[in-house]
Amino acid sequence: MDRDVSERRVVVGVDGSPSSYEALRWAVRYAGLVDGTVDAVAVWELPGLYGWSAPAVDMDVDENETRQAMRKELTDVLGADAAGSVRTHVVHGNATDVLLRAADGAEILVVGSRGRGGFAAALLGSVSQHVAQHASCPVVIVRAPKQ
């Protein structure tokens, strides 16, 4: 991800979960207050890709599908005008590693409290907990509203 060190970057992880949508809304509001830019990062990873039994997939097709889904989600969550001001990044890799690298030099990293996997009753997801402990910038963890 190209970085201009003079800008106030707000990095937000988006994974399609309700808490990541709240994190996205929070990030956009915060960026507006500090005259910053928002980098929304979606991470995709294929399980077993590096093992001997890696699936036969077209990585470009998967990335394009992820990019299209992300653009639609941003528009659905923020509206077309606000979504247009968010820079999107679709990155293949481990979510924690990618978010930590993306947040290097950022003003703040914003993540949802729970992603799409794991135990619903847990207070924090593994990614949000790990980035909170290891990020080089402040981290905001946003919870989804109770259903």
CSV table of N, CA and C in Angstrom, one decimal:
chain,number,residue,atom,x,y,z
A,1,MET,N,0.8,-1.2,0.0
A,1,MET,CA,0.0,0.0,0.0
A,1,MET,C,0.9,1.2,0.0
A,2,ASP,N,0.6,2.1,-0.9
A,2,ASP,CA,1.4,3.3,-1.0
A,2,ASP,C,1.0,4.2,0.2
A,3,ARG,N,2.0,4.9,0.7
A,3,ARG,CA,1.8,5.7,1.9
A,3,ARG,C,2.4,7.1,1.8
A,4,ASP,N,1.6,8.1,2.1
A,4,ASP,CA,2.1,9.5,2.1
A,4,ASP,C,2.2,9.8,3.6
A,5,VAL,N,3.5,10.0,4.1
A,5,VAL,CA,3.7,10.2,5.5
A,5,VAL,C,3.0,11.4,6.1
A,6,SER,N,2.6,12.4,5.2
A,6,SER,CA,2.1,13.6,5.8
A,6,SER,C,0.6,13.5,6.0
A,7,GLU,N,-0.1,12.5,5.5
A,7,GLU,CA,-1.5,12.3,5.7
A,7,GLU,C,-1.8,11.6,6.9
A,8,ARG,N,-3.0,11.8,7.5
A,8,ARG,CA,-3.5,11.1,8.7
A,8,ARG,C,-4.3,9.9,8.2
A,9,ARG,N,-3.7,8.7,8.2
A,9,ARG,CA,-4.3,7.5,7.7
A,9,ARG,C,-5.1,6.8,8.8
A,10,VAL,N,-6.3,6.4,8.5
A,10,VAL,CA,-7.1,5.6,9.4
A,10,VAL,C,-7.2,4.3,8.6
A,11,VAL,N,-6.7,3.2,9.2
A,11,VAL,CA,-6.8,1.9,8.6
A,11,VAL,C,-7.9,1.1,9.3
A,12,VAL,N,-8.7,0.5,8.5
A,12,VAL,CA,-9.9,-0.3,9.1
A,12,VAL,C,-9.9,-1.7,8.4
A,13,GLY,N,-10.1,-2.7,9.2
A,13,GLY,CA,-10.2,-4.0,8.7
A,13,GLY,C,-11.7,-4.3,8.4
A,14,VAL,N,-12.0,-4.9,7.2
A,14,VAL,CA,-13.3,-5.2,6.9
A,14,VAL,C,-13.4,-6.6,6.5
A,15,ASP,N,-14.3,-7.4,7.1
A,15,ASP,CA,-14.4,-8.8,6.8
A,15,ASP,C,-15.8,-9.3,6.6
A,16,GLY,N,-16.7,-8.4,6.5
A,16,GLY,CA,-18.1,-8.7,6.2
A,16,GLY,C,-18.9,-9.0,7.5
A,17,SER,N,-18.3,-8.9,8.7
A,17,SER,CA,-19.1,-9.1,9.9
A,17,SER,C,-19.7,-7.8,10.4
A,18,PRO,N,-20.8,-7.9,11.2
A,18,PRO,CA,-21.5,-6.7,11.7
A,18,PRO,C,-20.5,-5.8,12.4
A,19,SER,N,-19.6,-6.4,13.2
A,19,SER,CA,-18.7,-5.5,14.0
A,19,SER,C,-17.7,-4.8,13.0
A,20,SER,N,-17.3,-5.4,11.9
A,20,SER,CA,-16.4,-4.7,11.0
A,20,SER,C,-17.1,-3.6,10.3
A,21,TYR,N,-18.5,-3.8,10.1
A,21,TYR,CA,-19.2,-2.7,9.5
A,21,TYR,C,-19.3,-1.5,10.4
A,22,GLU,N,-19.5,-1.8,11.7
A,22,GLU,CA,-19.5,-0.7,12.7
A,22,GLU,C,-18.1,0.0,12.8
A,23,ALA,N,-17.0,-0.8,12.7
A,23,ALA,CA,-15.7,-0.3,12.7
A,23,ALA,C,-15.5,0.6,11.5
A,24,LEU,N,-16.0,0.2,10.3
A,24,LEU,CA,-15.9,1.0,9.1
A,24,LEU,C,-16.6,2.4,9.3
A,25,ARG,N,-17.8,2.3,9.8
A,25,ARG,CA,-18.5,3.6,10.1
A,25,ARG,C,-17.7,4.5,11.1
A,26,TRP,N,-17.2,3.9,12.1
A,26,TRP,CA,-16.4,4.6,13.1
A,26,TRP,C,-15.2,5.2,12.5
A,27,ALA,N,-14.5,4.5,11.6
A,27,ALA,CA,-13.3,5.0,11.0
A,27,ALA,C,-13.6,6.2,10.1
A,28,VAL,N,-14.7,6.1,9.3
A,28,VAL,CA,-15.0,7.2,8.4
A,28,VAL,C,-15.4,8.5,9.2
A,29,ARG,N,-16.1,8.3,10.3
A,29,ARG,CA,-16.4,9.4,11.2
A,29,ARG,C,-15.2,10.0,11.8
A,30,TYR,N,-14.3,9.2,12.3
A,30,TYR,CA,-13.0,9.7,12.9
A,30,TYR,C,-12.2,10.4,11.8
A,31,ALA,N,-12.0,9.8,10.7
A,31,ALA,CA,-11.2,10.4,9.6
A,31,ALA,C,-11.8,11.8,9.3
A,32,GLY,N,-13.1,12.0,9.3
A,32,GLY,CA,-13.7,13.3,9.0
A,32,GLY,C,-13.3,14.3,10.1
A,33,LEU,N,-13.2,13.8,11.3
A,33,LEU,CA,-12.9,14.8,12.4
A,33,LEU,C,-11.4,15.2,12.4
A,34,VAL,N,-10.5,14.3,11.9
A,34,VAL,CA,-9.1,14.7,11.9
A,34,VAL,C,-8.6,15.0,10.5
A,35,ASP,N,-9.5,15.2,9.6
A,35,ASP,CA,-9.2,15.4,8.2
A,35,ASP,C,-8.2,14.4,7.6
A,36,GLY,N,-8.6,13.1,7.9
A,36,GLY,CA,-7.7,12.0,7.4
A,36,GLY,C,-8.3,11.2,6.3
A,37,THR,N,-7.6,10.2,5.9
A,37,THR,CA,-8.1,9.3,4.8
A,37,THR,C,-8.3,8.0,5.4
A,38,VAL,N,-9.2,7.2,4.8
A,38,VAL,CA,-9.5,5.9,5.3
A,38,VAL,C,-9.0,4.8,4.3
A,39,ASP,N,-8.2,3.9,4.8
A,39,ASP,CA,-7.8,2.7,4.0
A,39,ASP,C,-8.6,1.5,4.6
A,40,ALA,N,-9.5,1.0,3.8
A,40,ALA,CA,-10.2,-0.2,4.2
A,40,ALA,C,-9.5,-1.4,3.6
A,41,VAL,N,-9.2,-2.3,4.5
A,41,VAL,CA,-8.4,-3.5,4.1
A,41,VAL,C,-9.2,-4.8,4.3
A,42,ALA,N,-9.4,-5.5,3.2
A,42,ALA,CA,-10.0,-6.8,3.3
A,42,ALA,C,-8.9,-7.8,3.0
A,43,VAL,N,-8.9,-8.9,3.8
A,43,VAL,CA,-7.8,-9.9,3.7
A,43,VAL,C,-8.5,-11.2,3.3
A,44,TRP,N,-7.9,-11.9,2.4
A,44,TRP,CA,-8.4,-13.2,2.0
A,44,TRP,C,-7.3,-14.2,2.0
A,45,GLU,N,-7.7,-15.4,2.4
A,45,GLU,CA,-6.7,-16.5,2.5
A,45,GLU,C,-7.4,-17.8,2.2
A,46,LEU,N,-6.7,-18.6,1.4
A,46,LEU,CA,-7.2,-19.9,1.1
A,46,LEU,C,-6.6,-20.9,2.0
A,47,PRO,N,-7.5,-21.6,2.8
A,47,PRO,CA,-6.9,-22.6,3.7
A,47,PRO,C,-6.2,-23.7,2.9
A,48,GLY,N,-5.1,-24.2,3.4
A,48,GLY,CA,-4.4,-25.3,2.8
A,48,GLY,C,-3.6,-24.9,1.5
A,49,LEU,N,-3.6,-23.6,1.2
A,49,LEU,CA,-3.0,-23.2,0.0
A,49,LEU,C,-1.5,-23.6,-0.1
A,50,TYR,N,-0.8,-23.5,1.0
A,50,TYR,CA,0.6,-23.8,1.1
A,50,TYR,C,1.0,-25.2,1.4
A,51,GLY,N,0.0,-26.0,1.6
A,51,GLY,CA,0.3,-27.4,1.9
A,51,GLY,C,0.4,-28.2,0.6
A,52,TRP,N,0.8,-29.5,0.7
A,52,TRP,CA,1.0,-30.3,-0.5
A,52,TRP,C,-0.3,-30.6,-1.2
A,53,SER,N,-1.5,-30.4,-0.5
A,53,SER,CA,-2.7,-30.6,-1.2
A,53,SER,C,-3.5,-29.3,-1.5
A,54,ALA,N,-2.7,-28.3,-2.0
A,54,ALA,CA,-3.3,-27.0,-2.3
A,54,ALA,C,-4.4,-27.2,-3.4
A,55,PRO,N,-5.5,-26.5,-3.2
A,55,PRO,CA,-6.5,-26.5,-4.2
A,55,PRO,C,-6.1,-25.9,-5.5
A,56,ALA,N,-6.7,-26.3,-6.6
A,56,ALA,CA,-6.5,-25.7,-7.9
A,56,ALA,C,-7.4,-24.5,-8.0
A,57,VAL,N,-6.9,-23.3,-7.8
A,57,VAL,CA,-7.8,-22.1,-7.9
A,57,VAL,C,-7.1,-21.1,-8.7
A,58,ASP,N,-7.9,-20.1,-9.2
A,58,ASP,CA,-7.4,-19.0,-9.9
A,58,ASP,C,-7.3,-17.8,-9.0
A,59,MET,N,-6.1,-17.5,-8.5
A,59,MET,CA,-6.0,-16.5,-7.4
A,59,MET,C,-6.5,-15.1,-7.9
A,60,ASP,N,-6.4,-14.8,-9.2
A,60,ASP,CA,-6.8,-13.5,-9.7
A,60,ASP,C,-8.4,-13.4,-9.6
A,61,VAL,N,-9.0,-14.5,-10.0
A,61,VAL,CA,-10.5,-14.5,-9.9
A,61,VAL,C,-11.0,-14.3,-8.5
A,62,ASP,N,-10.3,-15.1,-7.5
A,62,ASP,CA,-10.7,-14.9,-6.1
A,62,ASP,C,-10.5,-13.5,-5.6
A,63,GLU,N,-9.4,-12.9,-6.0
A,63,GLU,CA,-9.1,-11.5,-5.6
A,63,GLU,C,-10.1,-10.6,-6.2
A,64,ASN,N,-10.4,-10.7,-7.5
A,64,ASN,CA,-11.4,-9.9,-8.1
A,64,ASN,C,-12.8,-10.0,-7.5
A,65,GLU,N,-13.2,-11.2,-7.2
A,65,GLU,CA,-14.5,-11.4,-6.5
A,65,GLU,C,-14.5,-10.7,-5.1
A,66,THR,N,-13.4,-10.9,-4.4
A,66,THR,CA,-13.3,-10.2,-3.1
A,66,THR,C,-13.3,-8.7,-3.2
A,67,ARG,N,-12.6,-8.2,-4.2
A,67,ARG,CA,-12.6,-6.7,-4.5
A,67,ARG,C,-14.0,-6.2,-4.8
A,68,GLN,N,-14.8,-6.9,-5.7
A,68,GLN,CA,-16.1,-6.5,-6.0
A,68,GLN,C,-17.1,-6.6,-4.8
A,69,ALA,N,-16.9,-7.7,-4.1
A,69,ALA,CA,-17.8,-7.8,-2.9
A,69,ALA,C,-17.5,-6.7,-1.9
A,70,MET,N,-16.2,-6.4,-1.7
A,70,MET,CA,-15.9,-5.3,-0.8
A,70,MET,C,-16.5,-3.9,-1.2
A,71,ARG,N,-16.3,-3.6,-2.5
A,71,ARG,CA,-16.9,-2.4,-3.0
A,71,ARG,C,-18.4,-2.3,-2.8
A,72,LYS,N,-19.1,-3.4,-3.0
A,72,LYS,CA,-20.5,-3.4,-2.8
A,72,LYS,C,-20.9,-3.3,-1.3
A,73,GLU,N,-20.1,-3.9,-0.4
A,73,GLU,CA,-20.3,-3.8,1.0
A,73,GLU,C,-20.1,-2.4,1.5
A,74,LEU,N,-19.0,-1.7,1.0
A,74,LEU,CA,-18.8,-0.3,1.4
A,74,LEU,C,-19.9,0.6,1.0
A,75,THR,N,-20.4,0.4,-0.2
A,75,THR,CA,-21.6,1.2,-0.7
A,75,THR,C,-22.8,0.9,0.2
A,76,ASP,N,-23.1,-0.4,0.5
A,76,ASP,CA,-24.2,-0.7,1.3
A,76,ASP,C,-24.1,-0.2,2.7
A,77,VAL,N,-23.0,-0.2,3.3
A,77,VAL,CA,-22.8,0.3,4.7
A,77,VAL,C,-22.7,1.8,4.8
A,78,LEU,N,-22.0,2.4,3.8
A,78,LEU,CA,-21.7,3.9,4.0
A,78,LEU,C,-22.5,4.7,3.0
A,79,GLY,N,-23.1,4.2,2.0
A,79,GLY,CA,-23.7,5.0,0.9
A,79,GLY,C,-22.6,5.3,-0.1
A,80,ALA,N,-23.1,5.6,-1.3
A,80,ALA,CA,-22.2,5.7,-2.5
A,80,ALA,C,-21.2,6.9,-2.3
A,81,ASP,N,-21.6,8.0,-1.8
A,81,ASP,CA,-20.7,9.1,-1.7
A,81,ASP,C,-19.6,8.8,-0.7
A,82,ALA,N,-19.9,8.4,0.5
A,82,ALA,CA,-18.9,8.1,1.5
A,82,ALA,C,-18.0,6.9,1.1
A,83,ALA,N,-18.6,5.9,0.4
A,83,ALA,CA,-17.8,4.8,0.0
A,83,ALA,C,-16.8,5.2,-1.1
A,84,GLY,N,-17.1,6.2,-1.9
A,84,GLY,CA,-16.2,6.7,-2.9
A,84,GLY,C,-14.9,7.3,-2.3
A,85,SER,N,-15.0,7.8,-1.1
A,85,SER,CA,-13.8,8.4,-0.5
A,85,SER,C,-12.9,7.5,0.2
A,86,VAL,N,-13.3,6.2,0.3
A,86,VAL,CA,-12.5,5.2,1.1
A,86,VAL,C,-11.6,4.5,0.1
A,87,ARG,N,-10.4,4.4,0.4
A,87,ARG,CA,-9.4,3.6,-0.4
A,87,ARG,C,-9.5,2.2,0.0
A,88,THR,N,-9.7,1.3,-1.0
A,88,THR,CA,-9.8,-0.1,-0.7
A,88,THR,C,-8.5,-0.9,-1.0
A,89,HIS,N,-8.3,-1.9,-0.2
A,89,HIS,CA,-7.1,-2.7,-0.4
A,89,HIS,C,-7.5,-4.2,-0.2
A,90,VAL,N,-7.4,-5.0,-1.1
A,90,VAL,CA,-7.7,-6.4,-1.0
A,90,VAL,C,-6.3,-7.1,-1.0
A,91,VAL,N,-6.0,-7.8,0.1
A,91,VAL,CA,-4.7,-8.4,0.3
A,91,VAL,C,-4.8,-9.9,0.6
A,92,HIS,N,-4.0,-10.7,-0.1
A,92,HIS,CA,-3.9,-12.1,0.2
A,92,HIS,C,-2.9,-12.3,1.4
A,93,GLY,N,-3.4,-13.0,2.4
A,93,GLY,CA,-2.4,-13.3,3.5
A,93,GLY,C,-3.2,-13.6,4.8
A,94,ASN,N,-2.4,-13.6,5.8
A,94,ASN,CA,-3.0,-13.8,7.2
A,94,ASN,C,-3.5,-12.4,7.7
A,95,ALA,N,-4.8,-12.4,8.2
A,95,ALA,CA,-5.4,-11.1,8.5
A,95,ALA,C,-4.6,-10.3,9.5
A,96,THR,N,-4.1,-11.0,10.6
A,96,THR,CA,-3.4,-10.2,11.6
A,96,THR,C,-2.1,-9.6,11.0
A,97,ASP,N,-1.4,-10.4,10.2
A,97,ASP,CA,-0.1,-9.9,9.6
A,97,ASP,C,-0.4,-8.7,8.7
A,98,VAL,N,-1.4,-8.9,7.8
A,98,VAL,CA,-1.7,-7.9,6.8
A,98,VAL,C,-2.1,-6.6,7.5
A,99,LEU,N,-3.0,-6.7,8.5
A,99,LEU,CA,-3.5,-5.5,9.2
A,99,LEU,C,-2.4,-4.8,10.0
A,100,LEU,N,-1.5,-5.5,10.6
A,100,LEU,CA,-0.3,-4.9,11.3
A,100,LEU,C,0.6,-4.2,10.3
A,101,ARG,N,0.8,-4.7,9.1
A,101,ARG,CA,1.7,-4.1,8.1
A,101,ARG,C,0.9,-2.8,7.6
A,102,ALA,N,-0.4,-3.0,7.3
A,102,ALA,CA,-1.1,-1.8,6.8
A,102,ALA,C,-1.2,-0.7,7.8
A,103,ALA,N,-1.2,-1.0,9.1
A,103,ALA,CA,-1.2,0.1,10.1
A,103,ALA,C,0.1,0.7,10.4
A,104,ASP,N,1.2,0.2,9.8
A,104,ASP,CA,2.5,0.8,10.1
A,104,ASP,C,2.5,2.3,9.6
A,105,GLY,N,2.7,3.2,10.5
A,105,GLY,CA,2.7,4.6,10.1
A,105,GLY,C,1.3,5.3,10.1
A,106,ALA,N,0.2,4.5,10.5
A,106,ALA,CA,-1.1,5.1,10.5
A,106,ALA,C,-1.4,5.8,11.8
A,107,GLU,N,-2.4,6.7,11.7
A,107,GLU,CA,-2.8,7.4,12.9
A,107,GLU,C,-3.5,6.5,13.8
A,108,ILE,N,-4.3,5.5,13.3
A,108,ILE,CA,-5.0,4.6,14.1
A,108,ILE,C,-5.5,3.4,13.3
A,109,LEU,N,-5.6,2.3,13.9
A,109,LEU,CA,-6.1,1.0,13.3
A,109,LEU,C,-7.5,0.7,14.0
A,110,VAL,N,-8.5,0.5,13.2
A,110,VAL,CA,-9.8,0.2,13.7
A,110,VAL,C,-10.3,-1.2,13.2
A,111,VAL,N,-10.7,-2.0,14.2
A,111,VAL,CA,-11.2,-3.3,13.8
A,111,VAL,C,-12.4,-3.6,14.6
A,112,GLY,N,-13.2,-4.6,14.1
A,112,GLY,CA,-14.4,-5.0,14.8
A,112,GLY,C,-14.0,-6.0,15.9
A,113,SER,N,-14.8,-6.1,16.9
A,113,SER,CA,-14.5,-6.9,18.1
A,113,SER,C,-14.6,-8.4,17.7
A,114,ARG,N,-15.4,-8.8,16.8
A,114,ARG,CA,-15.6,-10.2,16.4
A,114,ARG,C,-15.7,-10.3,14.9
A,115,GLY,N,-15.0,-11.2,14.4
A,115,GLY,CA,-15.1,-11.5,12.9
A,115,GLY,C,-16.1,-12.5,12.6
A,116,ARG,N,-16.0,-13.1,11.5
A,116,ARG,CA,-17.0,-14.1,11.1
A,116,ARG,C,-16.8,-15.5,11.6
A,117,GLY,N,-15.7,-15.8,12.2
A,117,GLY,CA,-15.4,-17.1,12.7
A,117,GLY,C,-15.3,-17.1,14.3
A,118,GLY,N,-15.0,-18.3,14.8
A,118,GLY,CA,-14.7,-18.4,16.2
A,118,GLY,C,-15.9,-18.6,17.0
A,119,PHE,N,-15.8,-18.2,18.3
A,119,PHE,CA,-16.9,-18.4,19.3
A,119,PHE,C,-17.6,-17.1,19.5
A,120,ALA,N,-18.9,-17.1,19.2
A,120,ALA,CA,-19.7,-15.9,19.3
A,120,ALA,C,-19.7,-15.3,20.7
A,121,ALA,N,-19.6,-16.1,21.7
A,121,ALA,CA,-19.6,-15.6,23.1
A,121,ALA,C,-18.3,-14.9,23.5
A,122,ALA,N,-17.3,-15.1,22.8
A,122,ALA,CA,-16.0,-14.5,23.2
A,122,ALA,C,-16.1,-13.0,23.1
A,123,LEU,N,-15.4,-12.3,24.1
A,123,LEU,CA,-15.4,-10.9,24.1
A,123,LEU,C,-14.7,-10.3,22.9
A,124,LEU,N,-13.5,-10.8,22.6
A,124,LEU,CA,-12.7,-10.4,21.4
A,124,LEU,C,-12.4,-11.5,20.5
A,125,GLY,N,-12.2,-11.2,19.2
A,125,GLY,CA,-11.8,-12.2,18.3
A,125,GLY,C,-10.3,-12.3,18.3
A,126,SER,N,-9.7,-13.4,17.7
A,126,SER,CA,-8.3,-13.5,17.8
A,126,SER,C,-7.5,-12.4,17.0
A,127,VAL,N,-8.1,-12.0,15.9
A,127,VAL,CA,-7.4,-10.9,15.2
A,127,VAL,C,-7.4,-9.6,16.0
A,128,SER,N,-8.6,-9.2,16.5
A,128,SER,CA,-8.6,-7.9,17.2
A,128,SER,C,-7.8,-8.0,18.5
A,129,GLN,N,-7.7,-9.1,19.1
A,129,GLN,CA,-6.9,-9.2,20.3
A,129,GLN,C,-5.4,-9.1,19.9
A,130,HIS,N,-5.0,-9.8,18.9
A,130,HIS,CA,-3.6,-9.8,18.5
A,130,HIS,C,-3.1,-8.4,18.0
A,131,VAL,N,-4.0,-7.7,17.2
A,131,VAL,CA,-3.5,-6.4,16.7
A,131,VAL,C,-3.5,-5.4,17.8
A,132,ALA,N,-4.4,-5.5,18.8
A,132,ALA,CA,-4.4,-4.6,20.0
A,132,ALA,C,-3.1,-4.8,20.8
A,133,GLN,N,-2.5,-5.9,20.8
A,133,GLN,CA,-1.3,-6.2,21.5
A,133,GLN,C,0.0,-5.8,20.7
A,134,HIS,N,-0.1,-5.8,19.4
A,134,HIS,CA,1.1,-5.7,18.6
A,134,HIS,C,1.2,-4.5,17.6
A,135,ALA,N,0.1,-3.8,17.5
A,135,ALA,CA,0.2,-2.7,16.5
A,135,ALA,C,1.1,-1.6,16.9
A,136,SER,N,1.7,-0.9,16.0
A,136,SER,CA,2.6,0.2,16.2
A,136,SER,C,1.8,1.6,16.3
A,137,CYS,N,0.5,1.5,16.3
A,137,CYS,CA,-0.3,2.7,16.5
A,137,CYS,C,-1.5,2.4,17.4
A,138,PRO,N,-2.2,3.4,17.8
A,138,PRO,CA,-3.4,3.1,18.7
A,138,PRO,C,-4.4,2.2,17.9
A,139,VAL,N,-5.1,1.4,18.6
A,139,VAL,CA,-6.1,0.5,18.1
A,139,VAL,C,-7.4,0.8,18.7
A,140,VAL,N,-8.5,0.9,17.9
A,140,VAL,CA,-9.9,1.0,18.4
A,140,VAL,C,-10.6,-0.3,18.0
A,141,ILE,N,-11.2,-0.9,19.0
A,141,ILE,CA,-12.0,-2.1,18.7
A,141,ILE,C,-13.5,-1.8,18.9
A,142,VAL,N,-14.2,-2.0,17.9
A,142,VAL,CA,-15.6,-1.6,17.8
A,142,VAL,C,-16.5,-2.8,17.9
A,143,ARG,N,-17.5,-2.7,18.8
A,143,ARG,CA,-18.5,-3.8,18.9
A,143,ARG,C,-19.7,-3.5,18.0
A,144,ALA,N,-20.3,-4.6,17.5
A,144,ALA,CA,-21.6,-4.4,16.7
A,144,ALA,C,-22.7,-4.2,17.7
A,145,PRO,N,-23.7,-3.5,17.3
A,145,PRO,CA,-24.9,-3.3,18.2
A,145,PRO,C,-25.5,-4.7,18.5
A,146,LYS,N,-26.1,-4.8,19.7
A,146,LYS,CA,-26.7,-6.1,20.0
A,146,LYS,C,-28.0,-6.3,19.2
A,147,GLN,N,-28.2,-7.5,18.7
A,147,GLN,CA,-29.3,-7.8,17.9
A,147,GLN,C,-30.6,-8.0,18.7
